[in-house]
Amino acid sequence: MASQNIESVLHEERTFRPSADFVARARIGTARFDELRRHAAEDHSGFWARLAREELSWHTPFTVSLDESDAPNYRWFTDGRLNVSYNCLDVHLAKRGEKTAIVFEGESGEVRRLSYRELHAEVCRFANALKAQGVGHGDRVAIYMPLVPEIVIAMHACNRIGAIHSVVFGGFSAPALRDRIEDTGAKVLITADGGWRAGQVIELKAAADKALAGACSSIERVIVLKRTGRPVAMQPARDLWWEDAVAGCSRECAPVWVEAEHPLFLLYTSGSTGKPKGIQHSSGGYLLGAKVTTQWVFDLHEDDVYWCTADVGWVTGHSYVAYGPLALGATVVLYEGSPTFPDGGRFWKLCQDHRVSVFYTAPTAIRALMKLGDEVPGGYDLSRLRLLGSVGEPINPEAWVWYHRVIGGGRCPIVDTWWQTETGAILISPLPGVVATKPGSCTLPLPGIEADIVDERGESVTDPHTGGYLVVKKPWPAMLRTLWGDNDRYRVNYWGKFDDRYYVAGDSAHRDEDGYFWIMGRIDDVLNVSGHRLGTMEIESALVSHPRVAEAAVVGKPHDIKGESVFAYVVCRGNRPGGDASALMSELRDWVGEQLGAIAKPDHIRFADNLPKTRSGKIMRRLLRSIARGEDITQDVSTLENPAILDQLRGVEAPAGA
Ligand code: PRX
């Protein structure tokens, strides 16, 4: 589709330069930026190897920088050994042991602070508890928890002993959790009696019990954190309270030194088929990417208070909450709940109360909060903020400018960071003290990242404003290593299109006259709803698993807060619903919520007698997309079996029997 050379319609002319004050203090200035870029251009793997030696603490230094013998399964720093929690915690004890590592605020307002020394002790204690449960090197541990310090503790406890964590976002439902646990073969599940969200308890333990019922035979133990204190059913032979698991465990735990390529974690994300992909990340390369990009992009100084609002269940919460900032010894804010609880000022109150200086969030949150008006943030002291970030989807210029003016007081640079679960770390973003920004553009690739935009033949697109495939032409340390249990899919999905030469991100993009990148969206059947990836096929499979549904097709429709909303066309078994259409609609929405999680619930459902297909039987998604958007139909519809179907799809015909 990108090959059709999509003409870009977005022409944003404004440019914002960082202030002289910001530039003067910036960690990376123009000279350093140029030096990094020059080194990377001259000696790509040597550049990354130099950073790996400077930035990480190795138990066994590596001699091999990049092993390309099995490309595109690239391997970095292969003969080196290190431990990730050691690099995020132990290395700080001498210099900043008493510095606050995590400032946690619960939704109800309670605040807890953990110094680096305390966090280290808690991680060791829980690592010992895991060992006591028989967890060791290479074992998988599933984590399904609210956004509380213990989720970060659990992740570091795993990597301390060489276990591989697989965090499942707490908003996913029981079947989604079950599928992910089964795919990883996890031995232990760590969950909680619940978490708080918008004043309600999220029943994590109940969902975990449902996921495990009659399934997930690999799970030997469920460790349950008490968060809400509400009663939950415990199975004595299987379930163990966190507090009992750590009772009597030592606060010291020697790190297990693992090979740089040892998997640090698995994280599932949506692709264009119904089955989520287990993205596998490494220890050494991943940590290097998370650490240096946090330093470069967020310009962290010793006295910064940094808050990334992402849930740790997503990759942003891995790289820019649990790993990158801790590797740098930063003070990290963690907030459990909803941005609008008890009111729309909560984020700004948190920024004020914790004196946040670097703030990183998603465009969907910015748009939702922008709608509430300027007076809401105007009621808080945001003067400590000095840098703002955005991630997850293209930020529309209107939201960008509001963020800059109202939240940043016109003085804070905005870093619009492009990356993916697969890339492990930010690949394209302004460096705030160097690169002038343009609202809506993620600007330039970071040093060491050979991003390009190519046409169908793999040739660079040089014409400004002509779109193409966003690719990365050289491997980078934080890249995914494979898909868990499915290396063929890894090779085909990300490398197959251009004969293993380029990593294909799945996004289309274009470049302007200054070489700035502008992301245009996905080229596959993946939706981006509120900055989260959802596969259309996953939602379709959830719909067709309902007894009343024969067939379903899902497309995205632009939405002014979520970015994209889920639009489903449904063919029923038997007759199209008549008078009960709205009842069935809400039943199907709830059904999808139960199968996948609330974020996947269709916003719109339209019933039809059949779906438009090509002669070869493929659903005409482009046509369905145009209809969902209310656009004129420009596609050839002459091959449609039943042209009258178009009226049903458009919803202009009354439902049968109504
Ligand atoms: O389409 C791009 C969009 O989000 C996708 C990656 O989603 P996920 O793996 O869930 O990771 C999200 C957080 C890193 C990309 O393929 N995307 C991410 N950041 C941006 C973006 N689109 C435009 N601008 C961004 N800054």
XYZ file of C-alpha atoms and ligand atoms in Angstrom:
684
model
C 0.000 0.000 0.000
C 2.842 2.386 0.821
C 4.152 1.537 -2.611
C 1.299 3.472 -4.103
C 3.402 6.454 -3.060
C 0.856 7.933 -0.778
C 0.808 11.654 -1.206
C 1.185 13.269 2.141
C -1.509 15.790 2.908
C -0.004 17.133 6.088
C 2.081 20.228 5.550
C 3.145 21.638 8.872
C 5.453 24.612 8.541
C 6.171 25.716 12.109
C 9.600 25.058 13.600
C 10.494 25.320 17.302
C 14.090 25.702 18.440
C 15.218 24.839 21.969
C 15.882 27.885 24.138
C 19.438 29.047 24.807
C 19.013 28.037 28.462
C 18.029 24.520 27.528
C 20.854 24.185 25.029
C 23.405 25.434 27.544
C 22.561 22.652 30.025
C 21.789 19.863 27.562
C 23.634 16.593 28.039
C 24.026 16.220 24.297
C 24.903 19.371 22.413
C 25.588 19.813 18.739
C 29.266 18.889 18.948
C 28.593 15.604 20.767
C 25.671 14.812 18.473
C 27.871 15.304 15.420
C 30.629 13.209 16.959
C 28.202 10.363 17.730
C 26.760 10.472 14.235
C 30.176 10.556 12.625
C 31.422 7.616 14.631
C 28.272 5.600 13.865
C 28.597 6.329 10.147
C 32.275 5.332 10.072
C 32.047 2.176 12.176
C 28.502 1.062 12.961
C 29.178 -1.906 15.241
C 32.276 -0.261 16.733
C 30.152 2.729 17.680
C 27.683 0.579 19.586
C 30.495 -1.484 21.129
C 32.125 1.679 22.447
C 28.862 2.727 24.084
C 28.349 -0.763 25.501
C 31.776 -0.600 27.141
C 31.259 2.924 28.452
C 27.674 2.593 29.636
C 27.269 -0.945 30.950
C 28.988 -2.795 33.720
C 30.181 -6.181 32.389
C 31.103 -9.144 34.543
C 32.870 -10.660 31.548
C 33.814 -8.080 28.920
C 32.802 -8.933 25.358
C 35.169 -9.202 22.428
C 32.556 -9.760 19.698
C 30.534 -6.632 18.908
C 28.107 -7.953 16.333
C 27.640 -11.500 15.115
C 25.967 -11.470 11.700
C 26.563 -15.134 10.886
C 22.893 -15.994 11.204
C 21.421 -12.753 9.844
C 18.749 -11.507 10.160
C 19.034 -13.136 13.582
C 21.628 -10.625 14.700
C 23.483 -11.071 17.969
C 25.329 -8.362 19.897
C 28.188 -8.513 22.415
C 27.839 -12.298 22.359
C 30.705 -13.405 24.563
C 30.073 -10.794 27.270
C 28.240 -11.542 30.509
C 26.337 -9.122 32.695
C 23.274 -8.788 34.877
C 20.580 -6.224 34.177
C 19.381 -5.601 37.750
C 23.018 -5.188 38.787
C 23.316 -2.483 36.117
C 20.132 -0.758 37.291
C 20.550 -1.053 41.068
C 23.864 -2.252 42.483
C 25.890 0.217 40.424
C 24.120 3.107 42.200
C 24.487 1.949 45.793
C 27.792 3.648 46.514
C 27.027 6.990 44.893
C 23.278 7.372 45.195
C 22.033 4.631 47.504
C 19.810 7.054 49.431
C 18.495 8.809 46.321
C 14.820 8.153 45.589
C 14.498 5.607 42.814
C 10.696 5.373 42.771
C 8.062 7.823 43.996
C 4.811 5.921 43.909
C 1.381 7.475 44.186
C -1.658 5.241 44.448
C -4.923 6.301 42.937
C -6.328 7.118 46.360
C -3.398 9.469 46.971
C -1.044 7.527 49.246
C 2.625 8.129 48.481
C 5.514 5.692 48.925
C 9.162 6.376 48.226
C 11.829 3.757 47.637
C 15.482 4.723 47.632
C 17.901 2.846 45.398
C 19.070 0.964 48.491
C 15.523 -0.006 49.440
C 14.623 -0.999 45.897
C 17.765 -3.121 45.700
C 16.852 -4.870 48.968
C 13.265 -5.520 47.835
C 14.436 -6.895 44.501
C 16.904 -9.222 46.219
C 14.277 -10.383 48.703
C 11.804 -11.199 45.979
C 14.513 -12.825 43.845
C 15.239 -15.128 46.778
C 11.515 -15.835 47.113
C 11.364 -16.828 43.447
C 14.380 -19.069 43.878
C 12.646 -20.722 46.829
C 9.775 -21.512 44.474
C 12.173 -23.276 42.124
C 12.497 -20.470 39.577
C 15.896 -20.339 37.904
C 17.879 -19.427 34.806
C 15.766 -19.453 31.650
C 12.426 -20.096 33.408
C 9.548 -17.892 32.339
C 7.564 -15.878 34.862
C 4.261 -14.245 33.918
C 3.436 -10.940 35.602
C -0.136 -9.605 35.665
C -0.165 -6.737 38.110
C -1.350 -3.202 38.757
C 1.059 -0.299 38.313
C 2.637 -0.459 41.776
C 6.350 -0.635 42.732
C 6.095 -4.404 43.107
C 5.700 -4.842 39.348
C 9.114 -3.239 38.849
C 10.494 -5.251 41.776
C 9.173 -8.469 40.226
C 10.743 -7.705 36.837
C 14.160 -6.986 38.324
C 13.919 -9.996 40.637
C 13.408 -12.168 37.562
C 16.365 -10.799 35.659
C 18.541 -10.946 38.773
C 18.293 -14.740 38.722
C 18.284 -15.154 34.944
C 14.535 -15.823 34.691
C 12.622 -14.332 31.743
C 9.631 -12.163 32.542
C 6.534 -11.816 30.437
C 4.379 -8.938 31.637
C 0.741 -9.004 30.568
C -1.006 -5.636 30.825
C -3.570 -5.672 33.659
C -6.276 -4.430 31.262
C -6.158 -7.666 29.281
C -8.859 -10.187 30.013
C -8.581 -13.791 31.208
C -8.492 -15.451 27.747
C -5.766 -13.058 26.562
C -3.752 -13.809 29.709
C -4.272 -17.556 29.228
C -3.022 -17.469 25.612
C 0.111 -15.548 26.602
C 0.900 -17.839 29.537
C 0.415 -20.918 27.380
C 2.705 -19.574 24.680
C 5.522 -18.809 27.129
C 5.101 -21.953 29.263
C 5.561 -19.839 32.395
C 6.243 -21.631 35.672
C 5.040 -18.917 38.016
C 2.396 -16.227 37.711
C 2.693 -13.081 39.811
C -0.526 -11.146 40.274
C -2.426 -9.107 42.889
C -5.751 -9.181 44.669
C -6.613 -6.222 42.449
C -5.611 -2.743 41.429
C -7.335 0.645 41.477
C -8.545 2.311 38.327
C -11.035 5.182 38.192
C -12.224 4.384 41.701
C -12.958 0.764 40.832
C -11.109 -2.408 41.698
C -9.669 -4.273 38.711
C -10.154 -7.909 39.695
C -6.811 -9.292 38.607
C -6.824 -12.411 40.779
C -10.296 -13.417 39.608
C -9.186 -12.984 35.979
C -6.021 -14.971 36.676
C -8.068 -17.813 38.199
C -10.281 -17.829 35.117
C -7.238 -17.896 32.834
C -5.698 -20.819 34.673
C -8.883 -22.886 35.044
C -8.312 -26.089 33.088
C -5.403 -24.493 31.199
C -1.811 -23.276 31.609
C -0.520 -26.533 33.052
C 3.015 -25.105 33.190
C 2.050 -22.831 36.113
C 3.165 -24.330 39.410
C 2.729 -21.348 41.672
C 0.721 -18.116 41.776
C 2.161 -15.353 43.946
C -0.451 -12.774 44.966
C 0.332 -9.258 46.143
C -2.138 -7.672 48.574
C -3.020 -4.347 47.058
C -6.691 -3.664 47.688
C -7.108 -5.915 50.713
C -10.407 -7.169 49.306
C -11.027 -10.884 49.855
C -10.044 -13.166 46.976
C -10.211 -16.930 46.620
C -6.842 -18.586 47.255
C -6.046 -22.164 46.229
C -3.782 -23.330 49.041
C -1.824 -25.843 46.950
C -1.096 -23.290 44.232
C -1.455 -19.744 45.554
C 0.872 -17.929 47.895
C 0.700 -14.363 49.231
C 3.639 -12.144 48.245
C 4.233 -11.249 51.907
C 4.464 -14.936 52.813
C 6.713 -15.661 49.850
C 9.277 -13.056 50.962
C 9.008 -13.704 54.705
C 12.412 -14.700 56.022
C 14.130 -14.139 52.649
C 17.492 -12.401 52.660
C 17.877 -8.841 51.373
C 20.998 -9.884 49.518
C 20.998 -11.993 46.387
C 24.036 -12.485 44.215
C 23.198 -11.635 40.597
C 23.322 -14.422 38.029
C 25.672 -13.329 35.255
C 24.031 -14.112 31.950
C 25.206 -13.918 28.367
C 24.408 -10.652 26.645
C 21.999 -12.513 24.356
C 20.137 -14.220 27.207
C 16.441 -13.275 26.846
C 15.535 -10.541 29.326
C 11.832 -10.604 28.604
C 9.000 -11.519 26.290
C 6.276 -9.037 25.512
C 3.292 -9.867 23.352
C 2.070 -7.469 20.726
C -0.450 -7.554 17.920
C 0.423 -8.375 14.364
C -1.654 -8.858 11.276
C -2.748 -12.386 12.165
C -5.000 -13.437 15.012
C -2.144 -14.716 17.150
C -0.177 -12.164 19.205
C 3.578 -12.240 18.743
C 5.944 -12.895 21.643
C 8.613 -10.282 21.070
C 11.866 -11.547 22.565
C 14.418 -9.053 23.831
C 18.009 -9.606 24.888
C 19.811 -8.545 28.078
C 22.897 -6.608 26.950
C 21.757 -4.990 23.721
C 18.329 -4.115 25.068
C 19.662 -2.507 28.219
C 22.190 -0.505 26.247
C 19.452 0.811 23.945
C 17.103 1.650 26.816
C 19.842 3.401 28.768
C 21.460 5.533 26.090
C 18.196 6.608 24.518
C 16.832 7.647 27.930
C 19.948 9.721 28.388
C 19.976 11.233 24.904
C 16.270 11.875 24.430
C 15.191 12.787 27.971
C 18.378 14.663 28.810
C 18.280 13.396 32.386
C 20.269 15.254 35.011
C 20.904 14.095 38.554
C 18.188 16.359 40.004
C 15.449 15.576 37.482
C 12.169 13.984 38.494
C 11.047 11.921 35.566
C 7.544 10.638 34.912
C 6.540 8.377 32.044
C 2.806 7.731 32.389
C 2.801 4.419 30.490
C 1.699 1.257 32.232
C 4.581 -1.133 32.802
C 2.485 -3.709 30.906
C 3.459 -2.009 27.617
C 6.909 -1.696 26.103
C 7.111 2.004 27.001
C 6.789 1.036 30.649
C 9.560 -1.530 30.210
C 12.140 0.644 28.473
C 11.255 4.029 29.963
C 10.040 3.122 33.460
C 11.604 -0.140 34.605
C 14.912 -0.177 32.717
C 16.308 2.973 31.038
C 15.762 5.515 33.845
C 16.853 3.115 36.602
C 20.017 2.289 34.655
C 20.696 6.029 34.795
C 19.966 6.356 38.513
C 17.000 8.668 37.942
C 14.065 9.409 40.226
C 11.010 7.875 38.583
C 7.372 8.678 39.346
C 4.906 5.792 39.226
C 1.175 6.467 39.321
C -1.295 3.638 39.642
C -4.545 5.062 38.383
C -6.579 6.950 35.845
C -5.528 10.365 34.455
C -8.956 11.762 35.224
C -9.552 10.442 38.737
C -10.960 12.068 40.771
C -10.901 14.819 38.142
C -9.139 15.937 34.983
C -6.405 17.718 36.925
C -4.850 14.556 38.351
C -1.862 14.385 35.988
C -1.068 18.060 36.556
C -1.465 17.717 40.307
C 0.995 14.825 40.243
C 3.447 16.921 38.213
C 3.086 19.745 40.728
C 3.245 17.658 43.907
C 6.234 15.577 42.845
C 8.015 18.464 41.105
C 8.166 16.545 37.831
C 10.704 18.019 35.418
C 10.546 15.523 32.522
C 7.126 14.235 31.490
C 6.438 11.566 28.845
C 2.939 10.583 27.766
C 0.777 9.594 24.788
C -1.104 11.799 22.324
C -4.411 10.166 23.277
C -3.975 11.390 26.870
C -2.956 14.838 25.671
C -6.039 15.098 23.452
C -8.375 13.878 26.191
C -6.941 16.370 28.695
C -6.865 19.181 26.138
C -10.642 18.807 25.719
C -11.144 19.709 29.365
C -9.860 23.219 28.732
C -6.812 25.306 29.647
C -8.166 26.214 33.104
C -7.621 22.684 34.426
C -3.810 22.604 34.073
C -3.837 26.351 34.743
C -4.784 25.559 38.352
C -1.454 23.810 39.042
C 2.157 24.859 39.299
C 3.870 23.258 36.315
C 6.917 25.488 36.444
C 9.313 22.624 37.204
C 8.618 20.977 33.844
C 11.473 21.435 31.404
C 11.001 18.690 28.817
C 7.933 16.931 27.404
C 7.677 13.717 25.415
C 5.111 11.953 23.255
C 4.872 8.339 22.116
C 2.626 5.695 20.620
C 1.014 7.335 17.631
C 1.391 10.393 15.465
C 0.640 13.524 17.484
C -1.599 15.906 15.608
C -0.203 19.444 15.407
C -3.114 20.918 17.378
C -2.430 18.658 20.367
C 1.321 19.257 19.994
C 0.899 23.022 20.116
C -1.454 22.820 23.123
C 0.997 20.553 24.960
C 3.795 22.988 24.190
C 1.912 26.147 25.110
C -0.294 25.106 28.030
C 1.638 22.293 29.709
C 5.133 23.341 28.746
C 4.513 27.068 29.214
C 6.111 27.599 25.799
C 9.561 26.832 27.250
C 9.792 23.011 27.134
C 11.028 21.188 24.037
C 8.791 18.308 22.954
C 10.396 15.031 21.964
C 8.078 13.065 19.667
C 9.590 9.596 19.909
C 8.990 6.953 17.248
C 9.652 3.338 18.112
C 7.919 -0.029 18.578
C 7.725 -3.013 20.922
C 10.074 -4.682 18.452
C 12.673 -1.926 18.346
C 13.123 -2.038 22.138
C 14.126 1.599 22.308
C 13.445 4.922 20.634
C 14.851 5.028 17.085
C 13.614 8.343 15.689
C 13.318 11.408 17.901
C 14.706 14.875 18.307
C 17.540 15.309 20.770
C 16.059 18.176 22.732
C 19.142 20.359 22.950
C 20.099 19.942 19.321
C 17.245 19.357 16.905
C 14.595 21.967 16.114
C 11.129 20.394 16.261
C 8.125 20.582 13.970
C 4.699 19.658 15.375
C 3.765 16.204 14.100
C 7.241 15.074 13.052
C 9.455 12.700 15.048
C 12.323 14.463 13.231
C 15.582 12.518 12.752
C 16.943 9.032 13.473
C 19.142 8.787 16.564
C 22.877 8.191 16.148
C 23.533 4.577 15.154
C 20.092 4.124 13.588
C 20.054 3.793 9.799
C 16.383 4.497 9.199
C 15.167 5.136 5.677
C 12.012 5.285 3.607
C 11.932 3.015 0.576
C 9.617 2.177 -2.283
C 8.307 -1.226 -3.354
C 11.684 -2.129 -4.879
C 13.574 -1.154 -1.750
C 14.981 2.048 -3.272
C 15.198 5.145 -1.076
C 12.376 7.586 -1.640
C 14.043 10.926 -2.055
C 11.137 13.027 -3.200
C 9.852 15.004 -0.187
C 6.252 14.323 0.738
C 6.140 10.990 -1.088
C 5.458 8.136 1.271
C 7.032 4.712 1.462
C 7.974 1.888 3.792
C 9.797 2.864 6.953
C 12.805 0.535 7.233
C 16.001 0.233 9.253
C 18.981 -0.762 7.163
C 21.419 -1.904 9.821
C 20.864 -3.936 12.990
C 20.902 -2.118 16.336
C 21.519 -3.568 19.801
C 18.002 -3.127 21.279
C 16.204 -4.788 18.383
C 14.058 -7.845 18.986
C 15.939 -11.113 18.604
C 13.120 -13.325 17.434
C 9.480 -14.181 18.052
C 9.230 -16.625 20.930
C 8.872 -20.097 19.469
C 8.459 -18.876 15.897
C 11.677 -17.745 14.269
C 10.270 -18.289 10.774
C 7.567 -15.772 11.453
C 10.230 -13.353 12.725
C 12.202 -13.666 9.512
C 9.242 -13.415 7.186
C 7.395 -10.713 9.050
C 10.186 -8.226 9.609
C 12.788 -9.092 6.965
C 11.085 -11.021 4.185
C 9.847 -8.104 2.135
C 13.292 -6.905 1.043
C 15.198 -10.213 1.012
C 16.580 -9.916 4.543
C 18.274 -6.622 3.765
C 16.093 -4.276 5.834
C 14.031 -4.400 8.980
C 10.496 -3.479 7.900
C 8.672 -1.629 10.660
C 5.169 -1.939 9.208
C 4.669 1.844 9.162
C 4.552 4.171 6.208
C 6.304 7.495 6.425
C 7.622 10.357 4.362
C 10.436 12.841 4.703
C 10.331 16.577 4.181
C 12.918 18.896 2.626
C 14.917 18.926 5.873
C 15.053 15.130 6.011
C 12.563 15.060 8.896
C 10.489 11.891 9.227
C 6.693 12.063 9.381
C 4.949 8.826 10.338
C 1.793 8.237 8.336
C 0.438 5.082 9.994
C 0.450 1.312 9.740
C 0.548 -0.445 6.400
C -0.724 -3.741 7.784
C -3.976 -4.695 9.458
C -2.981 -3.275 12.780
C -4.991 -0.549 14.486
C -3.596 2.016 16.862
C -6.251 2.705 19.475
C -5.199 5.128 22.203
C -1.576 4.398 21.363
C -2.064 0.640 21.728
C -1.699 -1.853 18.967
C -4.646 -4.073 18.181
C -4.711 -6.608 15.384
C -7.919 -6.468 13.357
C -7.753 -10.267 13.060
C -7.671 -10.702 16.824
C -10.881 -8.709 17.199
C -12.430 -10.560 14.265
C -11.616 -13.925 15.821
C -13.104 -12.764 19.110
C -16.290 -11.718 17.306
C -16.694 -14.935 15.323
C -16.275 -16.979 18.485
C -19.672 -15.591 19.556
C -22.473 -18.038 18.707
C -24.506 -15.426 16.789
C -21.644 -14.299 14.538
C -20.856 -15.978 11.229
C -18.294 -13.556 9.874
C -16.716 -10.269 10.871
C -14.410 -7.637 9.452
C -12.791 -4.935 11.543
C -11.294 -1.667 10.335
C -10.105 1.533 11.965
C -11.964 4.819 11.898
C -10.282 8.110 12.875
C -11.264 9.251 16.357
C -10.444 12.631 17.832
C -9.201 11.319 21.177
C -8.236 7.695 20.644
C -6.555 8.303 17.291
C -8.401 5.351 15.844
C -11.587 3.607 16.910
C -12.648 0.038 16.208
C -15.339 -0.334 13.532
C -16.757 -3.843 13.065
C -18.918 -5.215 10.268
C -20.738 -8.328 11.365
C -22.597 -11.030 9.465
C -24.921 -12.959 11.782
C -25.804 -16.606 11.758
C -29.394 -16.835 10.618
C -31.145 -13.534 10.111
C -29.727 -10.088 10.483
C -30.913 -8.692 13.827
C -34.100 -6.765 13.623
C -35.486 -4.967 16.623
C -32.793 -6.421 18.905
C -29.886 -4.862 17.020
C -28.791 -2.610 19.874
C -29.056 -5.433 22.413
C -26.865 -7.649 20.240
C -24.458 -4.782 19.674
C -23.860 -4.313 23.365
C -23.653 -8.063 23.861
C -20.953 -8.288 21.190
C -19.041 -5.338 22.601
C -19.000 -6.950 26.038
C -18.044 -10.262 24.476
C -14.993 -8.755 22.803
C -14.145 -7.025 26.098
C -14.252 -10.372 27.860
C -12.165 -12.116 25.209
C -9.482 -9.499 24.773
C -9.878 -6.600 27.190
C -11.831 -3.350 27.287
C -9.579 -1.469 24.847
C -10.538 -3.850 22.036
C -14.319 -3.288 22.346
C -15.717 -2.115 18.994
C -16.980 1.470 19.077
C -19.250 0.807 16.124
C -20.899 -2.363 14.906
C -22.767 -2.589 11.646
C -24.716 -5.690 10.641
C -24.861 -6.865 7.036
C -26.030 -9.943 5.123
C -22.517 -10.495 3.789
C -19.182 -8.772 3.403
C -17.728 -7.291 0.225
C -15.093 -9.624 -1.199
C -12.798 -9.791 -4.187
C -13.121 -12.648 -6.659
C -10.442 -14.516 -4.766
C -12.502 -14.228 -1.601
C -10.479 -11.566 0.188
C -12.460 -9.061 2.204
C -12.249 -5.620 0.589
C -10.917 -3.843 3.626
C -10.103 -0.634 1.843
C -13.720 -0.362 0.805
C -14.879 -1.055 4.352
C -12.468 1.556 5.643
C -13.839 4.173 3.239
C -17.385 3.338 4.280
C -16.530 3.541 7.981
C -15.054 6.977 7.381
C -18.085 8.104 5.395
C -15.878 8.754 2.352
C -16.952 8.527 -1.246
C -16.278 5.110 -2.671
C -13.577 5.252 -5.303
C -12.821 1.544 -5.439
C -14.046 -0.689 -8.191
C -17.157 -2.375 -6.831
C -18.189 -4.059 -10.050
C -17.094 -7.438 -8.760
C -19.371 -7.290 -5.745
C -21.695 -10.237 -5.615
C -24.520 -8.174 -4.225
C -24.098 -4.426 -4.851
C -27.124 -3.660 -2.679
C -24.918 -4.701 0.218
C -23.287 -1.281 0.033
C -26.371 0.354 1.488
C -26.393 -2.066 4.378
C -22.702 -1.486 4.987
C -23.244 2.252 4.921
C -26.034 1.810 7.419
C -28.493 3.739 5.267
C -30.849 0.800 4.995
C -33.028 -0.036 7.967
C -32.122 -3.364 9.561
C -34.251 -6.266 8.401
C -37.369 -6.703 10.450
C -36.946 -3.301 12.151
O 2.631 2.861 14.153
C 3.686 3.233 15.021
C 3.107 3.800 16.299
O 3.013 2.715 17.200
C 3.532 1.524 16.587
C 4.250 0.693 17.613
O 3.333 0.280 18.589
P 3.823 -0.493 19.865
O 4.690 -1.615 19.477
O 2.604 -0.803 20.658
O 4.715 0.530 20.650
C 4.170 1.735 21.078
C 5.154 2.457 21.948
C 6.526 2.527 21.420
C 4.433 2.017 15.503
O 4.629 1.036 14.510
N 3.961 4.836 16.886
C 4.726 4.733 17.984
N 5.314 5.917 18.264
C 4.927 6.788 17.314
C 4.071 6.095 16.429
N 3.531 6.701 15.350
C 3.844 7.994 15.143
N 4.643 8.716 15.946
C 5.203 8.171 17.047
N 5.970 8.912 17.840
